[in-house]
Coordinates of C-alpha atoms in Angstrom, one line a residue:
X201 CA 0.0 0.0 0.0
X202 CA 1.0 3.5 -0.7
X203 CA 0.2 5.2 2.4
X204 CA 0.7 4.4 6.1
X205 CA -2.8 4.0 7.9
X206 CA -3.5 5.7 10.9
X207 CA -4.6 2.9 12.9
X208 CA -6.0 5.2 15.6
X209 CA -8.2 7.2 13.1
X210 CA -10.9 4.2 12.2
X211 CA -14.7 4.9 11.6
X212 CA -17.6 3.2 10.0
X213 CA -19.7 2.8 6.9
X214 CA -22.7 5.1 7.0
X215 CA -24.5 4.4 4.1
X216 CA -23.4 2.8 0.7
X217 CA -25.3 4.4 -2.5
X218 CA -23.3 3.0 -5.9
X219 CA -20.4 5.1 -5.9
X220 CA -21.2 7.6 -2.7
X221 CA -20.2 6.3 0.6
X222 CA -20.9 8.2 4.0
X223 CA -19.1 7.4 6.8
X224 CA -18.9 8.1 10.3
X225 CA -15.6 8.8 12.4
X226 CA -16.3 9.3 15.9
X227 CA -12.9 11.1 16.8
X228 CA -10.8 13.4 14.3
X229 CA -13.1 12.9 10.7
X230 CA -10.6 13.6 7.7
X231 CA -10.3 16.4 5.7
X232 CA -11.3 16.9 2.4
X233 CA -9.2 14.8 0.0
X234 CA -8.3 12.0 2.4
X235 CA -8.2 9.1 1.2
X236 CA -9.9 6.2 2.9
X237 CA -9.5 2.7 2.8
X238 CA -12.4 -0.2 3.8
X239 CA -13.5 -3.7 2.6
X240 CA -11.5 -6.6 2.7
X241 CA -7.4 -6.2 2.6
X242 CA -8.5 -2.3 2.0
X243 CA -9.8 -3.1 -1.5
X244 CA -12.0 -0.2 -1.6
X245 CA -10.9 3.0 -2.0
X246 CA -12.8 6.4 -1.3
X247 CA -11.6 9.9 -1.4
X248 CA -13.5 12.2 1.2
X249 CA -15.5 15.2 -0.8
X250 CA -17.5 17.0 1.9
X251 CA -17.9 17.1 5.2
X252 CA -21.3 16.6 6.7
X253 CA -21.0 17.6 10.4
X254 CA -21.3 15.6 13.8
X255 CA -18.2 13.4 12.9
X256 CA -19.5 12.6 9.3
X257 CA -18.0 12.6 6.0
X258 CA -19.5 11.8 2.2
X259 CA -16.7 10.4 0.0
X260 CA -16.3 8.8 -3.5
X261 CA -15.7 5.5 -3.9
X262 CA -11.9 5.2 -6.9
X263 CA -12.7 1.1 -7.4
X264 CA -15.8 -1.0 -6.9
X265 CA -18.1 -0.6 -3.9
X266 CA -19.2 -4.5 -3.9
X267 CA -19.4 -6.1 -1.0
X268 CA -19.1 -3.0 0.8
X269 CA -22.0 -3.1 3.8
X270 CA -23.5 -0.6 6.4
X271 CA -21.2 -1.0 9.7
X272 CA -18.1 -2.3 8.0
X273 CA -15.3 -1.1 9.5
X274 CA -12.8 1.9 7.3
X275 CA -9.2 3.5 7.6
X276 CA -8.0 6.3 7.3
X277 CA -4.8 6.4 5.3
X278 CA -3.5 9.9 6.9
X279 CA -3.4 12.0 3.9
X280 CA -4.6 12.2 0.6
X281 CA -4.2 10.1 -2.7
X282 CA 0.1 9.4 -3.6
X283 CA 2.0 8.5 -6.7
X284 CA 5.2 7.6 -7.0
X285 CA 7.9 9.9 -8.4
X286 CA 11.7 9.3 -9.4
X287 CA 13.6 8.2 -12.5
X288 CA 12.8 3.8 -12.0
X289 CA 9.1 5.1 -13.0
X290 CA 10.2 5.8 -16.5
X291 CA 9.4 3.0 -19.3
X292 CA 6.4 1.9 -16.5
X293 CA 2.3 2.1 -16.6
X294 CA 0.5 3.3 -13.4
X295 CA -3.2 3.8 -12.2
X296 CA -4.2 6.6 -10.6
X297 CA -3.0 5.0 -6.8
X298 CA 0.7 4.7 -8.6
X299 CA -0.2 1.0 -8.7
X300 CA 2.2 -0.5 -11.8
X301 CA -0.2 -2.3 -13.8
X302 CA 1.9 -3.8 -16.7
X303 CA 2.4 -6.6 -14.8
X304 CA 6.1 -5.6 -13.6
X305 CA 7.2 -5.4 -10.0
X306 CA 6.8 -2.3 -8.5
X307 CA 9.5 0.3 -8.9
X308 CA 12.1 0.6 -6.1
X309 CA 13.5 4.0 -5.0
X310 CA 11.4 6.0 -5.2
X311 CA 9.3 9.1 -3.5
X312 CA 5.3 9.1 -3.1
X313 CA 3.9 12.4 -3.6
X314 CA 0.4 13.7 -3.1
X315 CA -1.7 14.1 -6.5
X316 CA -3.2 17.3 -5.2
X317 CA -0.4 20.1 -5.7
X318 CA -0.7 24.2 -5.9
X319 CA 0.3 25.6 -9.5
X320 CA 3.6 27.4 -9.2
X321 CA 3.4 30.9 -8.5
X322 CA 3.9 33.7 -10.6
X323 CA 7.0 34.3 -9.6
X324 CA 8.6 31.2 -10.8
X325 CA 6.8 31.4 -14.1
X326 CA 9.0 32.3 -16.9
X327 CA 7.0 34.6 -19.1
X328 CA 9.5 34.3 -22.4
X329 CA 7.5 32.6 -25.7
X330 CA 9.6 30.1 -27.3
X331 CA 8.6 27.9 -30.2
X332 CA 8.3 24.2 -29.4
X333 CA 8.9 22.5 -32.2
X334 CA 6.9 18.8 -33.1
X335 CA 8.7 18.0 -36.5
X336 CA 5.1 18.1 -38.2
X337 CA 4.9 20.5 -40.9
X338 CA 1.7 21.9 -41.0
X339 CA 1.7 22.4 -37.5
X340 CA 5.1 23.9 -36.8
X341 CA 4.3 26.4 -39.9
X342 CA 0.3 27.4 -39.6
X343 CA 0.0 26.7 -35.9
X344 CA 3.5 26.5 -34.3
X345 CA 2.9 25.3 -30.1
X346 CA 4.5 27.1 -27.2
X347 CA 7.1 25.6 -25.2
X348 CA 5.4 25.8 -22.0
X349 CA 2.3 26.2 -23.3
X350 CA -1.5 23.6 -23.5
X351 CA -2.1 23.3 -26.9
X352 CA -5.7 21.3 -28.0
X353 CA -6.2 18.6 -30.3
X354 CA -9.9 19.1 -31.3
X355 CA -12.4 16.8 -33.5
X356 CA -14.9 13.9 -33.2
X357 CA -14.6 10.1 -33.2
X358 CA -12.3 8.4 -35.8
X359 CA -10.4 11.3 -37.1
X360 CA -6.9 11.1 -35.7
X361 CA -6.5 12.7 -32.1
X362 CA -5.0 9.7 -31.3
X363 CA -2.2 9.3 -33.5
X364 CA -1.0 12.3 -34.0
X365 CA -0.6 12.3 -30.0
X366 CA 1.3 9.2 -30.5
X367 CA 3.6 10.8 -33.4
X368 CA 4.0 13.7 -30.8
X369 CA 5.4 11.5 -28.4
X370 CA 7.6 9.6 -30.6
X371 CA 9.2 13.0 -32.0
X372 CA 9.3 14.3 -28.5
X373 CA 12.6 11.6 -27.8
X374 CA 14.0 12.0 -31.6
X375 CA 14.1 16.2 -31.2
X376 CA 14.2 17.3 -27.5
X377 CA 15.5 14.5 -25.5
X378 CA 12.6 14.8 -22.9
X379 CA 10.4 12.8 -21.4
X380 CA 6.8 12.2 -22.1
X381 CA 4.1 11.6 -19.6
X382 CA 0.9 10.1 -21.7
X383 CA -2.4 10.4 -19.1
X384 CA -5.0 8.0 -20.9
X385 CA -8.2 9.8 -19.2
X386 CA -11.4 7.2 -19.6
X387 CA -10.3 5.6 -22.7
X388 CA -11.0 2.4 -24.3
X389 CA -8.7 -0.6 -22.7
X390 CA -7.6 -1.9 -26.3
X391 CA -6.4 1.8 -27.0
X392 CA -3.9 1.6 -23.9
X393 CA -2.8 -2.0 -24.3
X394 CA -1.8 -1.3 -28.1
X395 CA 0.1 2.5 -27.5
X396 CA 2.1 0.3 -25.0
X397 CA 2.9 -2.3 -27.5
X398 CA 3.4 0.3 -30.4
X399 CA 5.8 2.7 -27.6
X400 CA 7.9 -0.5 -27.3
X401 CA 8.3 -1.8 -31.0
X402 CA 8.9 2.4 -32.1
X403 CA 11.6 2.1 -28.8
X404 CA 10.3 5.4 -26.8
X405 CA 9.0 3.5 -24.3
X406 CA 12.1 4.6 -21.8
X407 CA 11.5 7.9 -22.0
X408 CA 7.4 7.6 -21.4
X409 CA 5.5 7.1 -18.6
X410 CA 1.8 6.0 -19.0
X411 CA -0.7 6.9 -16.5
X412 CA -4.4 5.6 -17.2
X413 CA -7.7 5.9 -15.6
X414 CA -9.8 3.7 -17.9
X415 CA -13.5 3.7 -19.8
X416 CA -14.4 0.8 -17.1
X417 CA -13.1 2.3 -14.1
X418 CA -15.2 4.4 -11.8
X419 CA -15.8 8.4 -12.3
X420 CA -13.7 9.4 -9.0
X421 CA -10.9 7.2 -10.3
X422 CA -10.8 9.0 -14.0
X423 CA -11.4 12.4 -12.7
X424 CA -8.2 12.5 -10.4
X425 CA -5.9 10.6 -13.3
X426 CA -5.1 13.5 -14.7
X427 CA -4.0 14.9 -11.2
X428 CA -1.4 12.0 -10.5
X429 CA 0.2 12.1 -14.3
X430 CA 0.5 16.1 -13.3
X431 CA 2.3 14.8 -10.2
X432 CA 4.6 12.7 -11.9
X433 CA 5.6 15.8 -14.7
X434 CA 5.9 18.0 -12.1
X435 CA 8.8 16.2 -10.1
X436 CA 10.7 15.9 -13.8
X437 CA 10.3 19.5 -14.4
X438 CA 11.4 21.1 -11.0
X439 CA 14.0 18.5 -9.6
X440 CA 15.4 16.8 -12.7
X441 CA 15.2 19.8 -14.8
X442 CA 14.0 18.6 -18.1
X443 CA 11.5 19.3 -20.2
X444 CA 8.2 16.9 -19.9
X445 CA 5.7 16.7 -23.0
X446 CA 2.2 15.7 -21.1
X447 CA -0.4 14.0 -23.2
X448 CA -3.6 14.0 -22.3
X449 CA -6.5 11.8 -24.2
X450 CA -9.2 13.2 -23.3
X451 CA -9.4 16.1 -21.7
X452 CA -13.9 15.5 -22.1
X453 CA -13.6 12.1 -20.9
X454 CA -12.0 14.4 -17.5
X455 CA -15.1 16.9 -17.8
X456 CA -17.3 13.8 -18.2
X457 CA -15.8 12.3 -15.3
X458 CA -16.4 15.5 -13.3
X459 CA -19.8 15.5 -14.2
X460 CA -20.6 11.8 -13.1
X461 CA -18.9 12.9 -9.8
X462 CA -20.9 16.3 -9.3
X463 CA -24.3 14.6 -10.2
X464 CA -23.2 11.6 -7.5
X465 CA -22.4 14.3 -4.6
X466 CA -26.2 15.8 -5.3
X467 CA -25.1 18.7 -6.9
X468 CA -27.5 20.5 -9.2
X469 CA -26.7 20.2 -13.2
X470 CA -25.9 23.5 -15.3
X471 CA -26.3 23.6 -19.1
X472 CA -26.6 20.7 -20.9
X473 CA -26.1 18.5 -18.0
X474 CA -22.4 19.3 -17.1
X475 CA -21.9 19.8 -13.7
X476 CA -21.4 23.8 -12.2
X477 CA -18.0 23.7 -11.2
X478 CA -16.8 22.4 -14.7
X479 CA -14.3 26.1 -15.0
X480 CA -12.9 25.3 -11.6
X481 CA -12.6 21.7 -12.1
X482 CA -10.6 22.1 -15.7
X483 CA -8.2 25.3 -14.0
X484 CA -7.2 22.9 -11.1
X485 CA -5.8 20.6 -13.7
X486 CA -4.9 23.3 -16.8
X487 CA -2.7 25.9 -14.7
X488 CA -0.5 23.1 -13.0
X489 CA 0.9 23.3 -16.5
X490 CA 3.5 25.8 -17.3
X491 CA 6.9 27.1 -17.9
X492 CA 9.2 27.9 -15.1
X493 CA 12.3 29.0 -14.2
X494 CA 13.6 24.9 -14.3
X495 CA 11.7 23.3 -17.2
X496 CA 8.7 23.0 -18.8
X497 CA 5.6 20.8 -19.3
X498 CA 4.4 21.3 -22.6
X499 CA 0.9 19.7 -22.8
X500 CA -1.2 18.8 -26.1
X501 CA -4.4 17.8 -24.9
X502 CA -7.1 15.8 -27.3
X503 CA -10.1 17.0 -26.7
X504 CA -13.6 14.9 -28.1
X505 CA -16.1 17.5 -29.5
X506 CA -19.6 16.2 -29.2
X507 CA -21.7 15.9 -32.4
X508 CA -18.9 18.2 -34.0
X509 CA -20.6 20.9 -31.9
X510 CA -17.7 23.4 -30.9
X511 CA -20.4 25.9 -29.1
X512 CA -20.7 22.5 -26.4
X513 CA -20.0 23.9 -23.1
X514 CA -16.6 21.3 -22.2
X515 CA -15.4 22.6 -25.6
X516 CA -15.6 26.0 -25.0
X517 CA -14.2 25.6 -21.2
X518 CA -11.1 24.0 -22.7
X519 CA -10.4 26.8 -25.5
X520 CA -10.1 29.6 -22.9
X521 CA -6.7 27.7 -21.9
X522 CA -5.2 26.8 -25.0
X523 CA -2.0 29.1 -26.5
X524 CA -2.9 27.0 -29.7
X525 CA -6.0 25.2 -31.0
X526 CA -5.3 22.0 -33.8
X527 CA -9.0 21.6 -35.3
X528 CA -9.1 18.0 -37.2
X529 CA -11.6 17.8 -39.9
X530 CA -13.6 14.8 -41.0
X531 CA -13.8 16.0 -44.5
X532 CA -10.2 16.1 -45.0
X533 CA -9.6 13.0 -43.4
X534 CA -12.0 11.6 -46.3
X535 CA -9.8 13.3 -49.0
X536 CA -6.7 11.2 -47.7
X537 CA -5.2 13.9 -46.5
X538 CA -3.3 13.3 -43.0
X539 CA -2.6 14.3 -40.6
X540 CA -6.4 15.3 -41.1
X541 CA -6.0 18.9 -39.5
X542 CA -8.6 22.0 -41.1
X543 CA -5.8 24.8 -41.7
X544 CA -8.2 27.1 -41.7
X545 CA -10.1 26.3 -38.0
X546 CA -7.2 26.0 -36.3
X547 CA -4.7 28.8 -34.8
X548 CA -1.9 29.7 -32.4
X549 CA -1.4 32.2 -30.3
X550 CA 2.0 32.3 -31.2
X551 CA 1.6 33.1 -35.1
X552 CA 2.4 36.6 -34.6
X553 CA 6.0 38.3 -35.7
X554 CA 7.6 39.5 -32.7
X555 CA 7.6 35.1 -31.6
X556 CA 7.8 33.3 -35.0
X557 CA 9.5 35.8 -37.4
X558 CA 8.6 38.2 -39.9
X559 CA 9.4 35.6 -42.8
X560 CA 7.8 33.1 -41.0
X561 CA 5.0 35.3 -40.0
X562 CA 4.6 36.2 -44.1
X563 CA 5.1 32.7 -45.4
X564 CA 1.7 31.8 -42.8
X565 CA -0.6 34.4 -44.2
X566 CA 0.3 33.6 -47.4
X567 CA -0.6 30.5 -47.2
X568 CA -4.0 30.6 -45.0
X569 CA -4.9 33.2 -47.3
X570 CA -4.4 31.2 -50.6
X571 CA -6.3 28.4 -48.8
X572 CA -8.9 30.9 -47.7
X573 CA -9.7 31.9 -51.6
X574 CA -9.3 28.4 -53.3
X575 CA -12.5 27.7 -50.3
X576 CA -14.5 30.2 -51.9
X577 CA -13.8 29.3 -55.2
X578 CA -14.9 25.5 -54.8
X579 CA -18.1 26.5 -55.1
X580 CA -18.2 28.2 -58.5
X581 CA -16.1 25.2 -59.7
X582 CA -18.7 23.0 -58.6
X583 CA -21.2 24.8 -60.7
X584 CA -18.8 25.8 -63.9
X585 CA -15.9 23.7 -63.8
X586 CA -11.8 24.5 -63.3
X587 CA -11.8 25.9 -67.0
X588 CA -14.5 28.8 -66.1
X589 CA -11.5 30.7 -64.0
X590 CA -9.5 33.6 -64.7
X591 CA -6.1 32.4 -65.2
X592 CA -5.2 34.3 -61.7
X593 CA -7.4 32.4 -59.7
X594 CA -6.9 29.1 -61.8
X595 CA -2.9 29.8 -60.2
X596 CA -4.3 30.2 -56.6
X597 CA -6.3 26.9 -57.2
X598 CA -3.4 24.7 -58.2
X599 CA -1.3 26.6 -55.7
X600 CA -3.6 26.0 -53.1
X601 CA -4.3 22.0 -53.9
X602 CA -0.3 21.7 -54.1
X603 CA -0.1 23.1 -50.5
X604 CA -2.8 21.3 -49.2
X605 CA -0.9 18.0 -50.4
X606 CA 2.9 19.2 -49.3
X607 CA 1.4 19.4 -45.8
X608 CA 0.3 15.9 -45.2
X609 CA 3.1 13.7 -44.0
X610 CA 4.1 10.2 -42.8
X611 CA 4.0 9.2 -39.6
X612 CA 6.8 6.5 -38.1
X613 CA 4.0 5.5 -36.0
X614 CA 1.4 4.6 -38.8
X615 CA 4.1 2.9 -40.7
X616 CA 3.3 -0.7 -40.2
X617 CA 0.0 0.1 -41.2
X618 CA 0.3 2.3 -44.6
X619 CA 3.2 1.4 -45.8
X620 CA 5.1 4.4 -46.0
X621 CA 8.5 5.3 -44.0
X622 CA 7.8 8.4 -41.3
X623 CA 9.4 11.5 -41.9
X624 CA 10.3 14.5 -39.2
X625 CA 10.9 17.8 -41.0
X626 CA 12.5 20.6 -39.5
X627 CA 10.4 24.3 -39.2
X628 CA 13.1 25.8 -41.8
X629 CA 12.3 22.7 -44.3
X630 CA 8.8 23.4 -44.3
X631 CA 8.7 27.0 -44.7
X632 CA 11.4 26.6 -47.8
X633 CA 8.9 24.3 -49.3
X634 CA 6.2 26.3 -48.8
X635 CA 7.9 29.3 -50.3
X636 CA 8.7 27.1 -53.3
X637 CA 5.2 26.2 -53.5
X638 CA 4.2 30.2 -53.3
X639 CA 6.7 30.8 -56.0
X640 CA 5.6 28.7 -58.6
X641 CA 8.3 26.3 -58.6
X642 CA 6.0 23.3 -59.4
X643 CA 3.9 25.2 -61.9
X644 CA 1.6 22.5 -64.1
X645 CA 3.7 19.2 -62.2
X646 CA 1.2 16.5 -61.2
X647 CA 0.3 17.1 -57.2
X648 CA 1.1 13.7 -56.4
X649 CA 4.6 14.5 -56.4
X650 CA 4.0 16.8 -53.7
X651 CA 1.6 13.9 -51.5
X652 CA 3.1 12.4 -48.1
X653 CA 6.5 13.7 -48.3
X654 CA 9.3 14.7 -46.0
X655 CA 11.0 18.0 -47.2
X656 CA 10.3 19.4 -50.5
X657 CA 13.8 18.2 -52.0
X658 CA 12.0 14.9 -51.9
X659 CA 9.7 16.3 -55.1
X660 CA 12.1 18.1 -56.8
X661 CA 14.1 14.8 -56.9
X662 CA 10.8 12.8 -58.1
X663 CA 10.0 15.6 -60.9
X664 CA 14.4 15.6 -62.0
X665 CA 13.4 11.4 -62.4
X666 CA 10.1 12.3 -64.2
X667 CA 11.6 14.4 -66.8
X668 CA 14.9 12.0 -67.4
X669 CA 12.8 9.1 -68.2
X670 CA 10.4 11.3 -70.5
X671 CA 13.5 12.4 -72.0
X672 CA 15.0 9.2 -72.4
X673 CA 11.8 7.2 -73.6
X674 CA 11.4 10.8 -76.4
X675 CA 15.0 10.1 -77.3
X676 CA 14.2 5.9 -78.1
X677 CA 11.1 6.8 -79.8
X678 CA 12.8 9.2 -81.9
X679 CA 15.2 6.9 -82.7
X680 CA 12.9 4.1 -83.3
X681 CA 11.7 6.0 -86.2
X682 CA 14.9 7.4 -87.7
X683 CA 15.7 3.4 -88.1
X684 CA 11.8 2.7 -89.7
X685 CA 12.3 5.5 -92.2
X686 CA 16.2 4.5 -93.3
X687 CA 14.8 0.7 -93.7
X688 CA 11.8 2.1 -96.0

């Protein structure tokens, strides 16, 4: 067990209703927070919520109540829930006790810290904007993330949040050297299991740690996940110095959580059923991460938008903390073209001149702005056709497709699966392509020599091939019929 008990500090089950147990502590009733044990061996776990009065508390159960009984006996453990924290807890999988659960022996040497921790004050903040770079090119051009900074990963079911979290990860040990954290916050079982198998066979797995509060655990245990994989960043950042990317999937599976637990306690729904303390809930967890004077937790957080709706209350909460918002589109993920993220909805606070750079800063408008036009103009080819344009905006068109296909890319994590080997470009690779793109460069070439590349010398070597072989088979045709005619 985690936790010492206070043997002296023992009370009894109240009243058992699914998830909410009361109980009743003669001497000394915990404070909110404390974590209680009861059942057999301590199998049940509650965390106190409220205080009732007259030595009663109301708590919420973290695993299954069964065979929990009026009268049994409980324990307090003497403070509230701990995780452990150190560098053996690297290449590991926890719950939300610190409880190992990839069925290796715990780790040895190390600390237990509480989950519940103040955000650093402002005085330790550091307040410069740096660029944090993912090696993906149409985010590190359109929407470039702060170091330091919570960046969302928004869009419905099935369109990628997933693995381009994974790529993030994956990129994070290739270009930074860091550790990742990834919190798995009421996901599928089957989506754990197989990250850990791909982390292992991609060989990031020592510089990760997993932390995962799963679909079939109870709400109190996938509401305070996200807490203990905070925990865990935070001891990298301030005592080992480094930099910690924290991924969080899904940051509405935590809202969700919440909401289960604030309907549980009683407490009276707000709009759309989400419980009223959703802003205070979500700022407990969102501004715990930031950049300090030691390191930095850079979090990219995916966040499930219900029905596509972006006016949904848990989505809105969640963009008031984001330097940067990553929209992914269904539509685009239907065109083939991935990583499946709408150029257009999504932005950065960071896409200004004074942080990015005045060519970088150009290079962006340019390109959201040819984007911008070749949307409008869809419609009019729908209804005329290509040949109907003016020659001008029949450039910005093909412009415009040849961008849109120079900013997919290959992942190395989705390699087994399409094929393709994964490619990591630099920020200056990217915006040279794009500026070749701008320029005309590949004027009337096909745009599949632009489709899931790396850096843009990979086309120019595909269109160098394309003409030598045209050349060459010009050259044997010509040839061909210099001999016919000398025979006739």
């Amino acid at each position: 067990m985690e936790t010492k008990s206070c043997a002296y500090n023992k009370g009894s089950v109240v009243s058992v209703r699914g998830s909410v147990v009361d109980v009743y502590f003669k001497d000394n009733p915990p404070c909110v927070y404390s974590l209680l044990r009861a059942g057999e061996g301590g199998s049940v776990a509650i965390e106190v919520m409220s205080q009732l009065g007259r030595g009663r508390v109301r708590g919420i159960a973290l695993t299954p109540t069964q065979g929990l009984a009026r009268g049994m006996q409980v324990t307090d453990s003497g403070g509230p829930i701990k995780v452990p924290v150190g560098k053996n807890i690297l290449s590991r999988m926890f719950n939300v006790f610190g409880n190992p659960i990839d069925r290796k022996p715990s780790p040895e040497g190390v600390a237990w810290r509480s989950i519940h921790q103040a955000p650093p004050p402002l005085a330790r903040r550091c307040t410069k904007s740096e660029i944090f770079e993912t090696g993906i090119k149409v985010i590190d051009v359109l929407m470039p993330l702060e170091r330091g900074g919570k960046a969302g990963l928004f869009g419905g079911a099935g369109v990628g949040k997933t693995v381009l979290l994974t790529e993030m990860i994956h990129n994070m040990v290739e270009r930074h050297e860091g550790v990742s954290i990834f919190c798995g916050i009421g996901e599928r079982c089957r989506e754990g299991e197989e990250l850990y198998r791909d982390m292992m066979d991609a060989g990031v797995l020592d510089n990760t740690v997993m932390v995962f509060g799963q679909m079939n655990e109870l709400p109190g245990s996938r509401f305070r996940v996200g807490h203990a994989a905070l925990t865990m960043a935070e001891y990298f950042r301030d005592d080992e110095r480094r930099d910690v990317l924290l991924l969080m999937d899904n940051i509405f599976r935590f809202i969700q959580a919440g909401s289960e637990v604030s309907g549980l306690m009683g407490n009276m729904p707000s709009r759309l059923g989400y419980q009223p303390t959703m802003g205070t809930d979500l700022s407990q967890l969102e501004e715990r991460i930031s950049n300090t004077d030691t390191g930095a937790i850079t979090s990219i957080q995916a966040v499930y938008v219900p029905a596509d709706d972006f006016t949904d209350p848990s989505a809105v909460h969640a963009f008031s903390h984001l330097s940067a918002s990553i929209v992914l589109s269904r539509k685009r993920a239907s065109e083939g073209l991935y990583p499946a993220i709408d150029p257009l909805a999504s932005s950065s606070a960071m896409a200004i001149p004074s942080i990015i750079g005045e060519r970088h800063y150009c290079i962006a408008q340019r390109i959201r702005r040819t984007l911008a036009q070749y949307e409008e103009l869809k419609d009019i080819i729908a209804m005329l056709g290509l040949e109907q344009l003016s020659p001008e905006d029949r450039g910005i068109v093909f412009r415009a497709r040849q961008l849109e296909r120079f900013l997919t890319q290959p992942f190395f994590t989705t390699g087994q699966f399409s094929g393709m080997e994964g490619k990591s470009v630099g920020l200056a690779d990217a915006l040279d392509g794009c500026e070749s793109i701008l320029a005309d460069e590949f004027k009337g070439c096909p745009e599949s020599l632009l489709y899931m590349i790396g850096r843009v010398d990979e086309a120019r070597e595909k269109l160098k091939a394309a003409k030598a072989t045209a050349h060459h088979d010009s050259t044997q045709s010509l040839s061909g019929g210099v001999k016919e005619s000398a025979v006739k």
